[in-house]
Amino acid sequence: TQLLEQSPQFLSIQEGENLTVYCNSSSVFSSLQWYRQEPGEGPVLLVTVVTGGEVKKLKRLTFQFGDARKDSSLHITAAQPGDTGLYLCAGATTDSWGKLQFGAGTQVVVTP
Amino acid sequence: DAEITQSPRHKITETGRQVTLACHQTWNHNNMFWYRQDLGHGLRLIHYSYGVHDTNKGEVSDGYSVSRSNTEDLPLTLESAASSQTSVYFCASSLGTDLTDTQYFGPGTRLTVL
């Protein structure tokens, strides 16, 4: 089982600050997804990255896949209270047949 | 709109009882998954199915079973509930096995075993 480690486990910041969440593994993944989960709800997909070095932007969120496809980062610029949530990374390999390996998640709290 | 629903949303049961959690999706997806979410562990895969009459064990399948008699439903059964199975359970579905396929999650069932 490939393990995905996320850091930090918890992040509390003020509105307007920037933050970065990391997802690391010793294994290579063919694709990496980021999900956000709000209290009492299931995770919702934010983005999928598949190419080493790939960078994707979603409004104030920037996602990067490491060159070796073993790590990924999520950067939020000028965080807002609506960004509060649990951020989960999930990896897949060509032989995982649709199954995902999830990290433990990073809880982000943005206070006004 | 297509959706994935779970019932009940909350369940309290006693040790040793059999419990079944329902999952229903209207996406017409081939794949369905059951996860449990515990603090510090993220989402761990319990069972999954690639289609009708297909079921497979995930990484934490002991004490759980599933059956897939149609495309829409994948009920999860706890044969004899244990306190260690107190958790939040999520069902998810996806169309296929492409690396970019999205998993769509239900709202979760919070199960407490006393």
mmCIF file of C-alpha atoms in Angstrom:
data_model
loop_
_atom_site.group_PDB
_atom_site.id
_atom_site.type_symbol
_atom_site.label_atom_id
_atom_site.label_comp_id
_atom_site.label_asym_id
_atom_site.label_seq_id
_atom_site.Cartn_x
_atom_site.Cartn_y
_atom_site.Cartn_z
ATOM 1 C CA THR A 1 0.000 0.000 0.000
ATOM 2 C CA GLN A 2 1.410 3.354 -1.016
ATOM 3 C CA LEU A 3 1.201 5.838 1.809
ATOM 4 C CA LEU A 4 0.382 9.506 1.405
ATOM 5 C CA GLU A 5 1.462 11.786 4.224
ATOM 6 C CA GLN A 6 -0.064 15.223 4.569
ATOM 7 C CA SER A 7 1.356 18.145 6.467
ATOM 8 C CA PRO A 8 0.549 20.018 8.499
ATOM 9 C CA GLN A 9 -2.288 18.151 10.189
ATOM 10 C CA PHE A 10 -3.908 21.411 11.278
ATOM 11 C CA LEU A 11 -3.560 24.991 10.085
ATOM 12 C CA SER A 12 -5.238 28.059 11.527
ATOM 13 C CA ILE A 13 -4.769 31.400 9.802
ATOM 14 C CA GLN A 14 -6.341 34.839 9.518
ATOM 15 C CA GLU A 15 -8.350 35.934 6.518
ATOM 16 C CA GLY A 16 -6.086 37.336 3.816
ATOM 17 C CA GLU A 17 -3.049 35.213 4.677
ATOM 18 C CA ASN A 18 -1.538 32.602 2.378
ATOM 19 C CA LEU A 19 -1.129 28.925 3.176
ATOM 20 C CA THR A 20 0.401 25.796 1.701
ATOM 21 C CA VAL A 21 -0.561 22.184 2.330
ATOM 22 C CA TYR A 22 1.751 19.325 1.402
ATOM 23 C CA CYS A 23 1.148 15.745 0.316
ATOM 24 C CA ASN A 24 4.162 13.436 0.176
ATOM 25 C CA SER A 25 4.856 9.812 -0.618
ATOM 26 C CA SER A 26 7.807 7.511 -1.206
ATOM 27 C CA SER A 27 5.853 5.940 -4.059
ATOM 28 C CA VAL A 28 5.100 7.214 -7.544
ATOM 29 C CA PHE A 29 1.505 7.967 -8.410
ATOM 30 C CA SER A 30 0.023 8.175 -11.886
ATOM 31 C CA SER A 31 -2.465 10.804 -10.785
ATOM 32 C CA LEU A 32 -3.104 12.887 -7.711
ATOM 33 C CA GLN A 33 -6.406 14.397 -6.674
ATOM 34 C CA TRP A 34 -7.275 17.005 -4.072
ATOM 35 C CA TYR A 35 -10.634 16.951 -2.306
ATOM 36 C CA ARG A 36 -12.178 19.377 0.184
ATOM 37 C CA GLN A 37 -14.542 18.182 2.873
ATOM 38 C CA GLU A 38 -16.810 20.409 4.945
ATOM 39 C CA PRO A 39 -18.327 19.358 8.288
ATOM 40 C CA GLY A 40 -21.151 16.860 7.925
ATOM 41 C CA GLU A 41 -20.541 16.343 4.216
ATOM 42 C CA GLY A 42 -18.591 14.050 1.938
ATOM 43 C CA PRO A 43 -15.396 15.116 0.153
ATOM 44 C CA VAL A 44 -15.731 17.048 -3.106
ATOM 45 C CA LEU A 45 -13.122 16.936 -5.848
ATOM 46 C CA LEU A 46 -11.149 20.147 -6.432
ATOM 47 C CA VAL A 47 -8.587 19.078 -9.021
ATOM 48 C CA THR A 48 -6.750 16.190 -10.668
ATOM 49 C CA VAL A 49 -3.101 16.372 -11.748
ATOM 50 C CA VAL A 50 -1.486 13.701 -13.885
ATOM 51 C CA THR A 51 1.773 15.059 -15.306
ATOM 52 C CA GLY A 52 4.983 15.517 -13.325
ATOM 53 C CA GLY A 53 5.590 19.228 -12.746
ATOM 54 C CA GLU A 54 2.024 20.104 -13.660
ATOM 55 C CA VAL A 55 0.536 23.248 -12.131
ATOM 56 C CA LYS A 56 -3.199 23.919 -12.060
ATOM 57 C CA LYS A 57 -4.978 26.993 -10.796
ATOM 58 C CA LEU A 58 -8.519 27.209 -9.522
ATOM 59 C CA LYS A 59 -9.212 30.842 -8.638
ATOM 60 C CA ARG A 60 -7.056 31.462 -5.522
ATOM 61 C CA LEU A 61 -5.969 27.819 -5.264
ATOM 62 C CA THR A 62 -2.795 26.586 -6.954
ATOM 63 C CA PHE A 63 -2.031 22.877 -7.189
ATOM 64 C CA GLN A 64 1.332 21.422 -8.134
ATOM 65 C CA PHE A 65 2.380 17.849 -8.889
ATOM 66 C CA GLY A 66 6.035 17.097 -8.182
ATOM 67 C CA ASP A 67 8.373 16.331 -11.048
ATOM 68 C CA ALA A 68 8.822 12.744 -9.824
ATOM 69 C CA ARG A 69 5.070 12.372 -9.179
ATOM 70 C CA LYS A 70 5.693 11.499 -5.523
ATOM 71 C CA ASP A 71 4.442 14.720 -3.979
ATOM 72 C CA SER A 72 1.964 17.529 -4.417
ATOM 73 C CA SER A 73 1.142 20.855 -2.859
ATOM 74 C CA LEU A 74 -1.900 23.066 -2.526
ATOM 75 C CA HIS A 75 -1.352 26.787 -2.106
ATOM 76 C CA ILE A 76 -4.166 29.177 -1.199
ATOM 77 C CA THR A 77 -3.636 32.877 -1.772
ATOM 78 C CA ALA A 78 -5.478 35.424 0.375
ATOM 79 C CA ALA A 79 -7.469 32.810 2.242
ATOM 80 C CA GLN A 80 -11.123 33.451 3.020
ATOM 81 C CA PRO A 81 -13.391 31.930 5.699
ATOM 82 C CA GLY A 82 -15.068 29.933 2.916
ATOM 83 C CA ASP A 83 -11.791 28.072 2.415
ATOM 84 C CA THR A 84 -12.210 26.443 5.816
ATOM 85 C CA GLY A 85 -12.372 22.679 5.538
ATOM 86 C CA LEU A 86 -10.503 19.393 5.527
ATOM 87 C CA TYR A 87 -8.228 19.068 2.513
ATOM 88 C CA LEU A 88 -7.484 15.531 1.384
ATOM 89 C CA CYS A 89 -5.033 14.342 -1.225
ATOM 90 C CA ALA A 90 -5.624 11.024 -2.974
ATOM 91 C CA GLY A 91 -3.377 9.098 -5.311
ATOM 92 C CA ALA A 92 -3.988 6.501 -7.988
ATOM 93 C CA THR A 93 -1.714 4.222 -10.002
ATOM 94 C CA THR A 94 -2.263 2.539 -13.332
ATOM 95 C CA ASP A 95 -2.943 -0.757 -11.575
ATOM 96 C CA SER A 96 -5.287 0.613 -8.890
ATOM 97 C CA TRP A 97 -8.296 0.326 -11.209
ATOM 98 C CA GLY A 98 -10.160 3.332 -9.915
ATOM 99 C CA LYS A 99 -9.236 2.871 -6.264
ATOM 100 C CA LEU A 100 -7.743 5.841 -4.431
ATOM 101 C CA GLN A 101 -5.227 5.975 -1.586
ATOM 102 C CA PHE A 102 -6.095 8.896 0.678
ATOM 103 C CA GLY A 103 -3.894 10.948 2.957
ATOM 104 C CA ALA A 104 -5.075 11.688 6.504
ATOM 105 C CA GLY A 105 -5.995 15.244 5.599
ATOM 106 C CA THR A 106 -5.134 18.790 6.655
ATOM 107 C CA GLN A 107 -7.731 20.722 8.637
ATOM 108 C CA VAL A 108 -7.666 24.380 7.576
ATOM 109 C CA VAL A 109 -9.426 27.046 9.618
ATOM 110 C CA VAL A 110 -9.599 30.600 8.283
ATOM 111 C CA THR A 111 -10.876 33.162 10.762
ATOM 112 C CA PRO A 112 -12.255 36.589 9.791
ATOM 113 C CA ASP B 1 -29.798 15.978 -10.867
ATOM 114 C CA ALA B 2 -27.821 12.813 -10.239
ATOM 115 C CA GLU B 3 -26.861 12.207 -6.646
ATOM 116 C CA ILE B 4 -25.607 9.682 -4.126
ATOM 117 C CA THR B 5 -27.500 9.246 -0.865
ATOM 118 C CA GLN B 6 -26.825 7.372 2.346
ATOM 119 C CA SER B 7 -29.172 6.238 5.086
ATOM 120 C CA PRO B 8 -29.459 6.498 7.934
ATOM 121 C CA ARG B 9 -27.380 9.627 8.570
ATOM 122 C CA HIS B 10 -26.943 8.676 12.209
ATOM 123 C CA LYS B 11 -27.176 5.258 13.863
ATOM 124 C CA ILE B 12 -26.606 4.050 17.398
ATOM 125 C CA THR B 13 -26.429 0.317 17.945
ATOM 126 C CA GLU B 14 -25.203 -2.186 20.480
ATOM 127 C CA THR B 15 -22.236 -4.508 20.342
ATOM 128 C CA GLY B 16 -23.036 -7.764 18.561
ATOM 129 C CA ARG B 17 -25.982 -6.496 16.537
ATOM 130 C CA GLN B 18 -26.081 -6.692 12.756
ATOM 131 C CA VAL B 19 -26.265 -3.297 11.069
ATOM 132 C CA THR B 20 -26.816 -2.395 7.430
ATOM 133 C CA LEU B 21 -25.961 0.995 5.965
ATOM 134 C CA ALA B 22 -27.593 1.927 2.675
ATOM 135 C CA CYS B 23 -26.002 3.661 -0.302
ATOM 136 C CA HIS B 24 -27.935 4.640 -3.433
ATOM 137 C CA GLN B 25 -26.593 6.456 -6.493
ATOM 138 C CA THR B 26 -28.422 7.782 -9.527
ATOM 139 C CA TRP B 27 -25.269 8.559 -11.566
ATOM 140 C CA ASN B 28 -25.495 5.129 -13.262
ATOM 141 C CA HIS B 29 -21.865 4.630 -12.261
ATOM 142 C CA ASN B 30 -20.186 1.255 -12.545
ATOM 143 C CA ASN B 31 -17.950 1.644 -9.502
ATOM 144 C CA MET B 32 -19.022 2.004 -5.904
ATOM 145 C CA PHE B 33 -16.870 2.252 -2.785
ATOM 146 C CA TRP B 34 -17.303 2.176 0.976
ATOM 147 C CA TYR B 35 -14.861 4.038 3.232
ATOM 148 C CA ARG B 36 -14.605 4.688 6.924
ATOM 149 C CA GLN B 37 -13.178 7.955 8.221
ATOM 150 C CA ASP B 38 -11.485 8.151 11.585
ATOM 151 C CA LEU B 39 -9.458 10.973 13.080
ATOM 152 C CA GLY B 40 -5.842 10.706 12.018
ATOM 153 C CA HIS B 41 -6.499 7.992 9.441
ATOM 154 C CA GLY B 42 -8.247 9.796 6.642
ATOM 155 C CA LEU B 43 -10.465 7.651 4.427
ATOM 156 C CA ARG B 44 -9.811 3.913 4.456
ATOM 157 C CA LEU B 45 -11.338 1.604 1.876
ATOM 158 C CA ILE B 46 -13.597 -1.144 3.233
ATOM 159 C CA HIS B 47 -15.138 -2.768 0.127
ATOM 160 C CA TYR B 48 -15.659 -1.834 -3.489
ATOM 161 C CA SER B 49 -17.543 -3.003 -6.546
ATOM 162 C CA TYR B 50 -16.934 -2.586 -10.278
ATOM 163 C CA GLY B 51 -20.406 -3.674 -11.304
ATOM 164 C CA VAL B 52 -23.434 -5.824 -10.570
ATOM 165 C CA HIS B 53 -22.534 -9.001 -8.680
ATOM 166 C CA ASP B 54 -18.895 -7.866 -8.334
ATOM 167 C CA THR B 55 -17.471 -7.166 -4.855
ATOM 168 C CA ASN B 56 -13.914 -6.823 -3.587
ATOM 169 C CA LYS B 57 -12.218 -6.399 -0.217
ATOM 170 C CA GLY B 58 -10.435 -3.196 0.662
ATOM 171 C CA GLU B 59 -7.734 -2.597 3.248
ATOM 172 C CA VAL B 60 -10.059 -2.761 6.296
ATOM 173 C CA SER B 61 -12.710 -5.308 5.289
ATOM 174 C CA ASP B 62 -12.757 -7.556 8.376
ATOM 175 C CA GLY B 63 -16.215 -7.562 9.981
ATOM 176 C CA TYR B 64 -17.913 -5.989 6.965
ATOM 177 C CA SER B 65 -19.670 -7.349 3.878
ATOM 178 C CA VAL B 66 -21.340 -5.916 0.772
ATOM 179 C CA SER B 67 -23.483 -7.182 -2.068
ATOM 180 C CA ARG B 68 -24.308 -5.577 -5.423
ATOM 181 C CA SER B 69 -27.584 -6.765 -6.896
ATOM 182 C CA ASN B 70 -28.151 -3.720 -9.106
ATOM 183 C CA THR B 71 -26.227 -0.723 -10.425
ATOM 184 C CA GLU B 72 -27.697 1.803 -8.000
ATOM 185 C CA ASP B 73 -27.171 0.208 -4.584
ATOM 186 C CA LEU B 74 -24.273 -1.090 -2.493
ATOM 187 C CA PRO B 75 -25.412 -1.782 1.095
ATOM 188 C CA LEU B 76 -22.718 -2.256 3.735
ATOM 189 C CA THR B 77 -23.399 -4.816 6.478
ATOM 190 C CA LEU B 78 -21.630 -5.070 9.802
ATOM 191 C CA GLU B 79 -22.132 -8.713 10.710
ATOM 192 C CA SER B 80 -21.655 -8.279 14.472
ATOM 193 C CA ALA B 81 -20.998 -4.679 15.402
ATOM 194 C CA ALA B 82 -17.962 -3.922 17.565
ATOM 195 C CA SER B 83 -16.980 -0.720 19.374
ATOM 196 C CA SER B 84 -13.976 -0.460 17.050
ATOM 197 C CA GLN B 85 -16.427 0.043 14.199
ATOM 198 C CA THR B 86 -17.660 3.327 15.626
ATOM 199 C CA SER B 87 -16.845 5.704 12.787
ATOM 200 C CA VAL B 88 -18.194 7.859 9.991
ATOM 201 C CA TYR B 89 -18.908 5.819 6.877
ATOM 202 C CA PHE B 90 -18.854 7.257 3.359
ATOM 203 C CA CYS B 91 -20.099 5.735 0.159
ATOM 204 C CA ALA B 92 -18.719 6.916 -3.176
ATOM 205 C CA SER B 93 -19.219 6.145 -6.843
ATOM 206 C CA SER B 94 -17.258 6.705 -10.042
ATOM 207 C CA LEU B 95 -17.897 6.065 -13.703
ATOM 208 C CA GLY B 96 -14.894 3.939 -14.626
ATOM 209 C CA THR B 97 -11.268 3.209 -13.872
ATOM 210 C CA ASP B 98 -9.620 6.104 -15.699
ATOM 211 C CA LEU B 99 -6.939 7.830 -13.635
ATOM 212 C CA THR B 100 -8.826 11.125 -13.829
ATOM 213 C CA ASP B 101 -12.255 9.795 -12.869
ATOM 214 C CA THR B 102 -13.964 11.672 -10.056
ATOM 215 C CA GLN B 103 -15.300 9.883 -7.027
ATOM 216 C CA TYR B 104 -18.621 11.351 -5.900
ATOM 217 C CA PHE B 105 -19.277 10.961 -2.208
ATOM 218 C CA GLY B 106 -22.450 10.661 -0.205
ATOM 219 C CA PRO B 107 -23.041 12.759 2.928
ATOM 220 C CA GLY B 108 -21.892 10.010 5.303
ATOM 221 C CA THR B 109 -23.405 7.901 8.088
ATOM 222 C CA ARG B 110 -22.209 8.423 11.647
ATOM 223 C CA LEU B 111 -22.323 5.044 13.407
ATOM 224 C CA THR B 112 -21.901 4.630 17.147
ATOM 225 C CA VAL B 113 -21.514 1.138 18.609
ATOM 226 C CA LEU B 114 -22.130 1.002 22.362
#
